[in-house]
Tab-separated table of C-alpha atoms and ligand atoms in Angstrom:
chain	number	residue	atom	x	y	z
G	1	MET	CA	0.014	-0.014	0.023
G	2	THR	CA	1.306	3.475	-0.771
G	3	ASN	CA	0.123	5.006	2.468
G	4	ASP	CA	2.603	3.205	4.673
G	5	ARG	CA	5.646	4.340	2.736
G	6	PRO	CA	7.827	7.486	2.977
G	7	PHE	CA	7.478	9.963	0.209
G	8	LEU	CA	9.076	13.133	-1.210
G	9	ARG	CA	7.319	16.485	-0.752
G	10	ILE	CA	8.490	18.810	-3.485
G	11	SER	CA	7.767	22.576	-3.582
G	12	GLY	CA	7.937	23.439	-7.295
G	13	GLY	CA	8.926	26.436	-9.271
G	14	HIS	CA	12.425	26.980	-8.004
G	15	SER	CA	15.191	27.635	-10.602
G	16	LEU	CA	18.362	25.643	-10.012
G	17	SER	CA	22.016	26.654	-10.221
G	18	GLY	CA	25.408	25.091	-9.600
G	19	GLU	CA	26.759	21.541	-10.197
G	20	LEU	CA	25.234	18.088	-9.824
G	21	ARG	CA	27.642	15.259	-9.167
G	22	VAL	CA	27.072	11.967	-11.006
G	23	SER	CA	27.598	8.668	-9.298
G	24	GLY	CA	28.940	5.457	-10.755
G	25	ALA	CA	26.704	3.600	-13.132
G	26	LYS	CA	24.228	1.226	-11.477
G	27	ASN	CA	23.725	-0.870	-14.570
G	28	SER	CA	27.469	-1.320	-14.897
G	29	ALA	CA	28.317	-1.891	-11.230
G	30	LEU	CA	25.727	-4.674	-10.960
G	31	VAL	CA	27.189	-6.775	-13.719
G	32	LEU	CA	30.772	-5.982	-12.689
G	33	MET	CA	29.998	-7.377	-9.237
G	34	ALA	CA	28.808	-10.613	-10.843
G	35	ALA	CA	32.117	-10.846	-12.651
G	36	CYS	CA	33.863	-11.381	-9.298
G	37	LEU	CA	32.431	-14.935	-9.400
G	38	LEU	CA	34.859	-15.651	-12.226
G	39	THR	CA	37.986	-15.556	-10.054
G	40	ARG	CA	39.275	-16.591	-6.590
G	41	ASP	CA	41.295	-13.397	-6.405
G	42	PRO	CA	39.980	-10.203	-4.787
G	43	ILE	CA	38.485	-7.483	-6.931
G	44	ARG	CA	38.131	-3.838	-5.931
G	45	LEU	CA	35.435	-1.906	-7.686
G	46	ARG	CA	35.669	1.928	-7.245
G	47	ASN	CA	32.991	4.530	-7.874
G	48	VAL	CA	30.176	2.162	-6.885
G	49	PRO	CA	26.940	3.993	-5.998
G	50	ALA	CA	25.280	3.396	-2.641
G	51	LEU	CA	21.945	1.965	-3.981
G	52	THR	CA	19.482	-0.663	-2.772
G	53	ASP	CA	20.164	-2.600	-6.066
G	54	ILE	CA	23.879	-2.777	-5.255
G	55	ALA	CA	23.077	-3.944	-1.717
G	56	GLY	CA	20.786	-6.623	-3.286
G	57	MET	CA	23.553	-7.893	-5.536
G	58	GLY	CA	25.882	-7.974	-2.498
G	59	GLU	CA	23.374	-10.193	-0.756
G	60	MET	CA	23.201	-12.418	-3.798
G	61	LEU	CA	26.994	-12.881	-3.809
G	62	PHE	CA	27.029	-13.442	-0.059
G	63	SER	CA	24.364	-16.133	-0.392
G	64	LEU	CA	26.658	-17.962	-2.854
G	65	GLY	CA	29.642	-17.760	-0.495
G	66	GLY	CA	31.222	-14.541	-1.725
G	67	ARG	CA	32.215	-11.661	0.482
G	68	VAL	CA	31.439	-7.973	-0.244
G	69	GLU	CA	32.742	-5.131	1.863
G	70	ARG	CA	32.103	-1.404	1.195
G	71	LYS	CA	34.980	0.999	1.820
G	72	GLY	CA	33.794	4.462	0.992
G	73	ASP	CA	32.775	4.516	-2.664
G	74	ALA	CA	34.591	1.227	-3.343
G	75	LEU	CA	33.562	-2.364	-2.951
G	76	GLU	CA	36.076	-5.089	-1.993
G	77	LEU	CA	34.758	-8.328	-3.569
G	78	ASP	CA	36.105	-11.795	-2.708
G	79	GLY	CA	34.824	-14.742	-4.695
G	80	SER	CA	37.332	-17.245	-3.280
G	81	GLY	CA	34.775	-18.797	-0.947
G	82	ILE	CA	32.058	-19.434	-3.536
G	83	HIS	CA	30.493	-22.770	-2.370
G	84	SER	CA	27.058	-22.721	-3.953
G	85	SER	CA	25.790	-22.455	-7.479
G	86	ALA	CA	22.205	-22.128	-6.468
G	87	ALA	CA	20.868	-18.571	-6.334
G	88	PRO	CA	17.948	-17.996	-3.910
G	89	TYR	CA	14.525	-17.286	-5.503
G	90	GLU	CA	13.689	-14.245	-3.321
G	91	LEU	CA	16.900	-12.415	-4.314
G	92	VAL	CA	16.578	-13.060	-8.052
G	93	ASN	CA	12.905	-12.091	-7.877
G	94	SER	CA	13.672	-8.781	-6.221
G	95	LEU	CA	16.695	-7.883	-8.347
G	96	ARG	CA	16.484	-9.029	-11.965
G	97	ALA	CA	20.141	-8.211	-12.578
G	98	SER	CA	21.109	-11.016	-10.241
G	99	PHE	CA	20.139	-13.431	-12.919
G	100	PHE	CA	23.253	-12.297	-14.748
G	101	CYS	CA	25.157	-14.410	-12.228
G	102	ILE	CA	24.194	-17.543	-14.148
G	103	GLY	CA	26.986	-17.103	-16.746
G	104	PRO	CA	29.901	-16.645	-14.361
G	105	LEU	CA	28.547	-19.178	-11.874
G	106	LEU	CA	28.325	-21.793	-14.582
G	107	ALA	CA	31.819	-21.051	-15.886
G	108	ARG	CA	33.253	-21.137	-12.339
G	109	MET	CA	31.348	-24.031	-10.765
G	110	GLY	CA	30.320	-26.139	-13.811
G	111	THR	CA	26.743	-25.904	-12.715
G	112	ALA	CA	24.266	-23.135	-11.919
G	113	ARG	CA	20.635	-23.027	-10.600
G	114	VAL	CA	19.152	-19.648	-10.954
G	115	PRO	CA	15.414	-18.791	-10.697
G	116	MET	CA	13.835	-17.092	-13.680
G	117	PRO	CA	13.791	-13.424	-12.883
G	118	GLY	CA	10.128	-13.109	-13.852
G	119	GLY	CA	8.511	-10.083	-15.286
G	120	CYS	CA	8.246	-6.640	-13.702
G	121	LYS	CA	5.990	-3.647	-14.237
G	122	ILE	CA	7.610	-2.492	-17.406
G	123	GLY	CA	7.570	-5.913	-19.193
G	124	SER	CA	7.818	-9.647	-19.247
G	125	ARG	CA	11.674	-9.471	-19.265
G	126	PRO	CA	12.348	-12.807	-21.027
G	127	VAL	CA	15.734	-14.557	-20.749
G	128	GLU	CA	15.687	-16.869	-23.703
G	129	GLU	CA	18.671	-15.208	-25.341
G	130	HIS	CA	20.760	-15.851	-22.217
G	131	VAL	CA	19.584	-19.587	-22.223
G	132	LYS	CA	20.188	-20.051	-26.023
G	133	GLY	CA	23.670	-18.616	-25.722
G	134	LEU	CA	24.659	-20.862	-22.802
G	135	LYS	CA	23.413	-23.899	-24.714
G	136	ALA	CA	25.529	-22.790	-27.707
G	137	LEU	CA	28.530	-22.729	-25.352
G	138	GLY	CA	27.924	-26.403	-24.624
G	139	ALA	CA	25.779	-26.252	-21.434
G	140	HIS	CA	22.853	-28.430	-20.722
G	141	VAL	CA	20.072	-26.006	-19.691
G	142	SER	CA	16.574	-26.909	-18.432
G	143	ILE	CA	13.853	-24.752	-17.052
G	144	GLU	CA	11.556	-26.423	-14.518
G	145	HIS	CA	9.401	-24.905	-11.774
G	146	GLY	CA	10.637	-21.464	-12.607
G	147	VAL	CA	14.296	-22.359	-12.121
G	148	VAL	CA	16.980	-22.330	-14.819
G	149	THR	CA	19.398	-25.281	-14.266
G	150	ALA	CA	22.562	-25.253	-16.318
G	151	SER	CA	25.416	-27.733	-16.262
G	152	ILE	CA	28.462	-28.455	-18.272
G	153	PRO	CA	28.659	-32.124	-19.412
G	154	GLY	CA	31.932	-34.107	-19.856
G	155	PRO	CA	34.997	-34.603	-17.753
G	156	THR	CA	36.517	-31.123	-18.251
G	157	ARG	CA	33.345	-29.270	-16.983
G	158	ARG	CA	34.389	-26.454	-19.218
G	159	LEU	CA	32.378	-24.501	-21.688
G	160	GLN	CA	33.313	-24.631	-25.349
G	161	GLY	CA	33.762	-21.454	-27.420
G	162	ALA	CA	31.059	-20.940	-30.008
G	163	ARG	CA	29.481	-18.498	-32.531
G	164	ILE	CA	26.375	-16.965	-30.961
G	165	VAL	CA	23.903	-14.796	-32.913
G	166	LEU	CA	21.460	-12.919	-30.588
G	167	ASP	CA	17.973	-12.432	-31.970
G	168	CYS	CA	17.922	-9.056	-30.257
G	169	PRO	CA	20.758	-6.961	-28.890
G	170	SER	CA	19.969	-7.779	-25.233
G	171	VAL	CA	22.286	-5.979	-22.772
G	172	GLY	CA	21.978	-8.672	-20.128
G	173	ALA	CA	22.360	-11.577	-22.537
G	174	THR	CA	25.451	-10.020	-24.078
G	175	GLU	CA	26.948	-9.519	-20.590
G	176	THR	CA	25.984	-12.977	-19.313
G	177	LEU	CA	27.510	-14.603	-22.356
G	178	MET	CA	30.713	-12.501	-22.265
G	179	MET	CA	31.348	-13.672	-18.680
G	180	ALA	CA	30.593	-17.284	-19.468
G	181	ALA	CA	32.837	-17.249	-22.572
G	182	ALA	CA	35.749	-15.627	-20.730
G	183	LEU	CA	36.625	-19.070	-19.222
G	184	ALA	CA	35.519	-21.187	-22.116
G	185	ASP	CA	37.880	-23.386	-24.143
G	186	GLY	CA	38.356	-21.649	-27.496
G	187	GLU	CA	36.979	-18.564	-29.186
G	188	THR	CA	33.478	-17.271	-28.812
G	189	VAL	CA	31.909	-14.715	-31.211
G	190	ILE	CA	28.757	-12.946	-30.160
G	191	GLU	CA	26.868	-11.365	-33.108
G	192	ASN	CA	24.157	-8.748	-32.787
G	193	ALA	CA	25.632	-7.927	-29.398
G	194	ALA	CA	24.370	-4.896	-27.387
G	195	LEU	CA	26.444	-1.726	-27.896
G	196	GLU	CA	25.664	-0.106	-24.496
G	197	PRO	CA	28.578	1.565	-22.609
G	198	GLU	CA	27.936	-0.812	-19.698
G	199	VAL	CA	28.839	-3.696	-22.063
G	200	VAL	CA	32.163	-1.940	-22.841
G	201	ASP	CA	32.747	-1.402	-19.136
G	202	LEU	CA	32.321	-5.097	-18.464
G	203	ALA	CA	34.761	-5.901	-21.302
G	204	ASP	CA	37.290	-3.471	-19.814
G	205	LEU	CA	37.011	-5.115	-16.323
G	206	LEU	CA	37.340	-8.602	-17.825
G	207	THR	CA	40.406	-7.493	-19.762
G	208	ALA	CA	41.842	-6.071	-16.507
G	209	MET	CA	41.175	-9.561	-15.024
G	210	GLY	CA	43.219	-11.206	-17.835
G	211	ALA	CA	40.435	-12.051	-20.231
G	212	ARG	CA	40.868	-11.626	-23.971
G	213	VAL	CA	37.946	-9.598	-25.315
G	214	ARG	CA	37.783	-7.597	-28.590
G	215	GLY	CA	34.973	-5.685	-30.248
G	216	ALA	CA	32.937	-4.589	-27.204
G	217	GLY	CA	30.861	-1.619	-28.289
G	218	THR	CA	30.382	-3.041	-31.728
G	219	PRO	CA	27.791	-5.598	-32.923
G	220	THR	CA	30.412	-8.406	-32.960
G	221	ILE	CA	32.388	-9.295	-29.808
G	222	PHE	CA	35.277	-11.852	-29.804
G	223	ILE	CA	36.331	-13.644	-26.670
G	224	ASP	CA	39.257	-15.997	-26.575
G	225	GLY	CA	38.705	-18.133	-23.439
G	226	VAL	CA	41.490	-18.379	-20.855
G	227	ASP	CA	42.169	-20.980	-18.174
G	228	ARG	CA	41.754	-18.599	-15.220
G	229	LEU	CA	41.204	-14.934	-14.393
G	230	HIS	CA	42.937	-12.859	-11.731
G	231	GLY	CA	41.884	-10.025	-9.540
G	232	ALA	CA	41.639	-6.296	-10.591
G	233	ASP	CA	41.207	-2.825	-9.224
G	234	TYR	CA	38.661	-1.037	-11.507
G	235	ALA	CA	36.625	2.172	-11.550
G	236	VAL	CA	32.990	2.024	-12.751
G	237	ILE	CA	32.016	4.508	-15.502
G	238	PRO	CA	29.707	7.482	-14.571
G	239	ASP	CA	25.938	6.742	-14.673
G	240	ARG	CA	24.739	8.117	-18.064
G	241	ILE	CA	21.053	7.707	-16.969
G	242	GLU	CA	21.562	9.629	-13.766
G	243	ALA	CA	23.518	12.285	-15.721
G	244	GLY	CA	20.664	12.495	-18.249
G	245	THR	CA	18.077	12.710	-15.462
G	246	PHE	CA	20.072	15.715	-13.968
G	247	LEU	CA	20.310	17.439	-17.364
G	248	LEU	CA	16.480	17.102	-17.623
G	249	ALA	CA	16.224	18.583	-14.090
G	250	ALA	CA	17.976	21.750	-15.460
G	251	ALA	CA	15.804	21.792	-18.647
G	252	ILE	CA	12.488	21.374	-16.884
G	253	THR	CA	13.221	24.114	-14.389
G	254	ARG	CA	14.555	26.400	-17.233
G	255	SER	CA	17.864	26.586	-15.236
G	256	ARG	CA	21.628	26.482	-16.051
G	257	LEU	CA	23.395	23.534	-14.321
G	258	ARG	CA	26.759	21.752	-14.679
G	259	VAL	CA	26.485	17.983	-14.573
G	260	ALA	CA	29.685	16.008	-13.920
G	261	PRO	CA	31.297	13.616	-14.407
G	262	VAL	CA	29.710	12.501	-17.674
G	263	ILE	CA	31.021	10.988	-20.886
G	264	PRO	CA	29.225	12.857	-23.633
G	265	THR	CA	29.440	10.003	-26.170
G	266	HIS	CA	27.320	7.990	-23.746
G	267	LEU	CA	24.444	10.411	-24.202
G	268	CYS	CA	24.548	11.508	-27.856
G	269	ALA	CA	20.922	10.760	-28.602
G	270	VAL	CA	19.738	12.517	-25.473
G	271	LEU	CA	21.932	15.578	-25.970
G	272	SER	CA	20.692	15.811	-29.582
G	273	LYS	CA	16.998	15.754	-28.407
G	274	LEU	CA	17.670	18.298	-25.721
G	275	GLU	CA	19.258	20.673	-28.242
G	276	GLN	CA	16.398	20.065	-30.732
G	277	ALA	CA	14.024	21.161	-27.949
G	278	GLY	CA	15.980	24.426	-27.526
G	279	CYS	CA	18.429	23.726	-24.739
G	280	ARG	CA	21.887	25.116	-24.970
G	281	ILE	CA	24.589	22.498	-24.266
G	282	GLU	CA	28.299	22.975	-23.700
G	283	THR	CA	30.834	20.353	-22.828
G	284	ASP	CA	33.371	21.512	-20.241
G	285	GLY	CA	36.115	19.196	-19.161
G	286	ASP	CA	34.443	16.135	-17.574
G	287	GLY	CA	31.129	17.822	-17.403
G	288	ILE	CA	28.203	19.136	-19.459
G	289	ILE	CA	26.603	22.561	-18.903
G	290	LEU	CA	22.920	22.846	-19.909
G	291	SER	CA	20.914	26.052	-19.958
G	292	ALA	CA	17.273	26.340	-20.995
G	293	GLU	CA	14.740	29.130	-21.447
G	294	HIS	CA	11.959	28.619	-24.004
G	295	LEU	CA	11.520	24.923	-25.020
G	296	THR	CA	9.557	23.357	-27.809
G	297	ALA	CA	8.196	19.921	-28.661
G	298	VAL	CA	10.287	17.061	-30.075
G	299	ASP	CA	9.365	13.516	-31.144
G	300	LEU	CA	11.398	10.557	-29.825
G	301	ARG	CA	11.484	6.810	-30.074
G	302	THR	CA	13.478	4.640	-27.660
G	303	GLN	CA	16.078	2.328	-29.370
G	304	PRO	CA	19.017	0.236	-28.308
G	305	PHE	CA	22.257	2.222	-27.856
G	306	PRO	CA	23.321	4.562	-29.456
G	307	GLY	CA	19.642	5.300	-29.929
G	308	PHE	CA	17.533	7.163	-27.371
G	309	PRO	CA	17.682	5.161	-24.099
G	310	THR	CA	14.472	3.660	-22.813
G	311	ASP	CA	15.602	4.505	-19.194
G	312	LEU	CA	15.238	8.232	-19.990
G	313	GLN	CA	11.929	8.024	-21.732
G	314	ALA	CA	9.831	8.780	-18.740
G	315	PRO	CA	12.057	11.581	-17.401
G	316	PHE	CA	12.106	13.193	-20.915
G	317	MET	CA	8.265	12.980	-21.107
G	318	SER	CA	8.034	15.075	-17.984
G	319	LEU	CA	9.987	17.775	-19.831
G	320	LEU	CA	7.896	17.446	-22.975
G	321	ALA	CA	4.755	17.990	-20.805
G	322	THR	CA	6.010	21.539	-20.316
G	323	ALA	CA	7.442	22.200	-23.792
G	324	GLU	CA	5.423	24.280	-26.277
G	325	GLY	CA	3.810	22.242	-29.018
G	326	THR	CA	2.939	18.561	-29.706
G	327	SER	CA	5.489	15.792	-29.047
G	328	MET	CA	5.233	12.083	-29.870
G	329	VAL	CA	7.031	9.536	-27.705
G	330	THR	CA	7.274	5.886	-28.762
G	331	GLU	CA	8.542	3.204	-26.405
G	332	SER	CA	9.918	0.408	-28.516
G	333	ILE	CA	12.062	-1.533	-26.039
G	334	PHE	CA	9.601	-2.506	-23.254
G	335	GLU	CA	5.971	-3.412	-23.751
G	336	ASN	CA	4.548	-1.561	-20.664
G	337	ARG	CA	6.680	1.490	-19.995
G	338	LEU	CA	4.155	4.326	-20.226
G	339	GLN	CA	2.515	3.997	-16.832
G	340	HIS	CA	3.819	7.458	-15.888
G	341	VAL	CA	1.389	8.954	-18.397
G	342	ALA	CA	-1.508	8.674	-15.914
G	343	GLU	CA	0.557	10.196	-13.119
G	344	LEU	CA	1.614	13.133	-15.253
G	345	GLN	CA	-2.039	13.617	-16.225
G	346	ARG	CA	-2.891	14.026	-12.490
G	347	MET	CA	-0.455	16.996	-12.543
G	348	GLY	CA	-2.293	18.605	-15.493
G	349	ALA	CA	-0.225	17.232	-18.304
G	350	SER	CA	-2.090	16.873	-21.597
G	351	ILE	CA	-1.155	13.437	-22.863
G	352	ARG	CA	-2.954	10.856	-24.947
G	353	SER	CA	-1.454	7.398	-25.077
G	354	GLN	CA	-2.373	4.381	-27.219
G	355	GLY	CA	-0.331	1.185	-27.185
G	356	ASN	CA	3.335	2.086	-26.936
G	357	THR	CA	2.905	5.649	-28.186
G	358	ALA	CA	2.059	8.867	-26.298
G	359	VAL	CA	1.124	12.265	-27.763
G	360	ILE	CA	1.994	15.150	-25.486
G	361	GLU	CA	0.557	18.731	-25.741
G	362	GLY	CA	2.864	20.946	-23.758
G	363	VAL	CA	1.171	23.035	-21.052
G	364	ALA	CA	2.337	26.346	-19.592
G	365	ARG	CA	2.463	24.944	-16.039
G	366	LEU	CA	1.997	21.609	-14.344
G	367	SER	CA	0.199	21.638	-10.975
G	368	GLY	CA	1.416	19.867	-7.881
G	369	ALA	CA	-0.392	16.648	-6.781
G	370	PRO	CA	0.182	13.417	-4.985
G	371	VAL	CA	1.599	11.014	-7.532
G	372	GLN	CA	3.054	7.445	-7.652
G	373	GLY	CA	6.314	6.353	-9.220
G	374	THR	CA	5.539	3.112	-11.016
G	375	ASP	CA	9.052	2.023	-11.730
G	376	LEU	CA	12.622	3.234	-11.092
G	377	ARG	CA	12.734	5.802	-13.910
G	378	ALA	CA	9.084	6.814	-13.730
G	379	SER	CA	9.738	7.800	-10.037
G	380	ALA	CA	12.526	10.073	-11.181
G	381	ALA	CA	10.233	11.497	-13.832
G	382	MET	CA	7.670	12.450	-11.224
G	383	VAL	CA	10.304	14.230	-9.177
G	384	LEU	CA	11.336	16.241	-12.183
G	385	ALA	CA	7.689	17.179	-12.909
G	386	GLY	CA	7.394	18.237	-9.284
G	387	LEU	CA	10.414	20.472	-9.607
G	388	ALA	CA	8.538	22.433	-12.351
G	389	ALA	CA	4.998	22.168	-11.056
G	390	GLN	CA	3.124	25.031	-9.291
G	391	GLY	CA	2.592	24.146	-5.618
G	392	ILE	CA	3.295	20.951	-3.715
G	393	THR	CA	3.859	17.542	-5.314
G	394	GLU	CA	4.109	14.383	-3.165
G	395	VAL	CA	5.942	11.500	-4.911
G	396	PHE	CA	5.339	8.003	-3.566
G	397	GLY	CA	7.239	4.938	-4.768
G	398	LEU	CA	10.665	5.751	-3.243
G	399	GLU	CA	11.383	1.998	-3.032
G	400	TYR	CA	11.827	2.284	-6.812
G	401	LEU	CA	13.657	5.613	-6.788
G	402	ASP	CA	16.284	4.486	-4.211
G	403	ARG	CA	17.106	1.492	-6.396
G	404	GLY	CA	18.716	3.747	-9.010
G	405	TYR	CA	19.473	7.146	-7.604
G	406	ALA	CA	21.820	7.749	-4.674
G	407	ASP	CA	21.065	10.861	-2.483
G	408	PHE	CA	18.674	12.058	-5.181
G	409	GLU	CA	16.844	14.764	-3.208
G	410	ALA	CA	20.024	15.825	-1.330
G	411	LYS	CA	21.866	16.396	-4.704
G	412	LEU	CA	18.891	18.411	-6.100
G	413	ASN	CA	18.442	20.467	-2.901
G	414	ALA	CA	22.059	21.386	-3.071
G	415	VAL	CA	21.384	23.303	-6.342
G	416	GLY	CA	18.258	24.971	-5.136
G	417	ALA	CA	15.438	22.509	-5.164
G	418	SER	CA	13.036	22.247	-2.182
G	419	ILE	CA	12.511	18.524	-1.548
G	420	THR	CA	11.852	16.816	1.794
G	421	ARG	CA	11.713	13.099	2.443
G	422	LEU	CA	8.866	12.436	4.909
G	423	PRO	CA	7.346	9.441	6.655
G	424	ALA	CA	3.901	8.282	5.597
G	425	SER	CA	2.387	9.845	8.712
G	426	ALA	CA	3.222	13.298	7.375
G	427	ARG	CA	0.981	12.923	4.387
G	428	SER	CA	-0.925	16.111	3.590
G	429	GLY	CA	-4.056	14.080	2.784
G	430	HIS	CA	-5.150	16.417	0.098
G	431	GLY	CA	-6.361	14.750	-3.087
G	432	VAL	CA	-6.821	11.058	-3.490
G	433	LEU	CA	-3.650	9.156	-2.670
G	434	PRO	CA	-2.380	6.980	-5.500
G	435	THR	CA	-3.163	3.326	-4.851
R	1	EPZ	C1	19.195	-3.637	-19.074
R	1	EPZ	O1	18.197	-4.538	-18.758
R	1	EPZ	C2	19.073	-2.591	-17.936
R	1	EPZ	N1	19.271	-3.195	-16.613
R	1	EPZ	C3	17.804	-1.850	-17.996
R	1	EPZ	O2	17.729	-0.819	-17.031
R	1	EPZ	C4	17.622	-1.244	-19.416
R	1	EPZ	O3	16.348	-0.608	-19.492
R	1	EPZ	C5	17.755	-2.354	-20.481
R	1	EPZ	O4	19.069	-2.962	-20.317
R	1	EPZ	C6	17.708	-1.781	-21.879
R	1	EPZ	O5	18.691	-0.798	-22.071
R	1	EPZ	C7	20.493	-3.527	-16.200
R	1	EPZ	O6	21.464	-3.439	-16.933
R	1	EPZ	C8	20.563	-4.181	-14.843
R	1	EPZ	P1	17.627	-6.152	-22.369
R	1	EPZ	P2	18.102	-5.969	-19.572
R	1	EPZ	O7	17.858	-7.642	-22.193
R	1	EPZ	O8	19.478	-6.498	-19.802
R	1	EPZ	C9	14.114	-8.089	-24.830
R	1	EPZ	C10	16.794	0.514	-15.360
R	1	EPZ	O9	15.858	1.259	-15.201
R	1	EPZ	N2	14.755	-9.401	-24.490
R	1	EPZ	O10	18.588	-5.350	-23.251
R	1	EPZ	O11	17.171	-6.845	-18.900
R	1	EPZ	C11	13.498	-7.499	-23.598
R	1	EPZ	O12	12.204	-7.995	-23.469
R	1	EPZ	C12	16.753	-0.847	-16.019
R	1	EPZ	O13	17.996	0.784	-14.923
R	1	EPZ	C13	14.279	-10.576	-25.118
R	1	EPZ	O14	13.325	-10.504	-25.915
R	1	EPZ	O15	17.465	-5.491	-20.964
R	1	EPZ	C14	13.433	-6.035	-23.943
R	1	EPZ	O16	12.332	-5.773	-24.817
R	1	EPZ	C15	15.313	-1.114	-16.532
R	1	EPZ	N3	14.900	-11.726	-24.844
R	1	EPZ	C16	14.708	-5.836	-24.746
R	1	EPZ	O17	15.150	-7.129	-25.192
R	1	EPZ	C17	15.969	-11.846	-23.936
R	1	EPZ	O18	16.411	-12.968	-23.694
R	1	EPZ	C18	15.838	-5.166	-24.077
R	1	EPZ	O19	16.086	-5.990	-22.915
R	1	EPZ	C19	16.391	-10.691	-23.300
R	1	EPZ	C20	15.774	-9.469	-23.599
């Protein structure tokens, strides 16, 4: 129930100024943590954000016999004590990314039993590309009672390099198979691989661990399997989705903000759409400065990288709700990622959605209201809308927001926002609470 959860109370209409610091990339750190299963040596990951998803992956590794210790913004990971190849259902069910452990677990232990991650609010989230790829590498894989059981037949208990063609450029499947192939016997070629920066980050960590990986960031990745991998000390890339969210905070409040660190090539499609809408963008060392005054409508369609990222579709729609003119947004990656439309309508946005497309008529001003974040990125979108809205907005669904944004309200308050995190008992009670 929403009404027993803390929420954010936002007083809208403040312009922002200063610099927003970007944390390490959640969707990279999660898979880099799984890679520690591939070696008995310690691994230090630096620039790891303090998020509930990261804690969840730590629990997963601990349940398998690994050790994870946080030291400031670094994690010390020790996979030497891995004694189990069976991942617990409740951890995989609560954190889909923990399914990515199946590849390294299988390569390390010769067997792996990992529950299907199941669907979530944004879609069914299938994993057949992961399964097909593991079979191509020589594993026996069965799915019974919601559990994927993989094992490597034969005396060597070692995967065999293979040529794998993905039906879709799945980020998770590409990462799972890269990790499995790193210890396989022979060369693996992954065709139609995902191009996302997080895939490149994983390839860079694996290389630092002694793996032989070429082509990450292109549609064809080559991995020459090695007998063993060693430890590494590695810094996670900045979170491009958090950076994009902060740039949108500057745009929606018509402010000038510096966002850093950020790697501009990780956000080309987003920067292009922001400029098309009328934002002024300058790159400045390791940061980007965005300033915005009058903004106009743009159309966008989410695509695999380097196209417009699905994870910024909801936050960008909040901006379009306040931009002059008619915008069309098409979500082509996930089948149910427009649930924030209804919440934005509660704030006075003029949006019509049909299937995976929404048509947005910009309005002069959104009005504050109690709203529900329906997934991680939709929660952030509602906070952005609250920053621009007239009056008070109460955003529920912080269990989603805290999965992907560290110190979100503190960072925004430091540049002039007015956001307070309150217990459910402090609810204003005006309007009908979202269910
Ligand atoms: C990763 O999820 C990210 N999560 C997601 O971020 C992100 O939205 C997504 O990539 C797309 O960029 C992590 O990295 C932990 P996919 P992943 O496999 O790997 C279909 C966030 O908010 N597909 O690339 O699960 C799938 O249905 C989260 O931070 C298959 O059909 O995404 C979807 O339509 C949300 N079969 C599309 O591919 C498969 O076997 C993209 O999924 C696998 C995927």
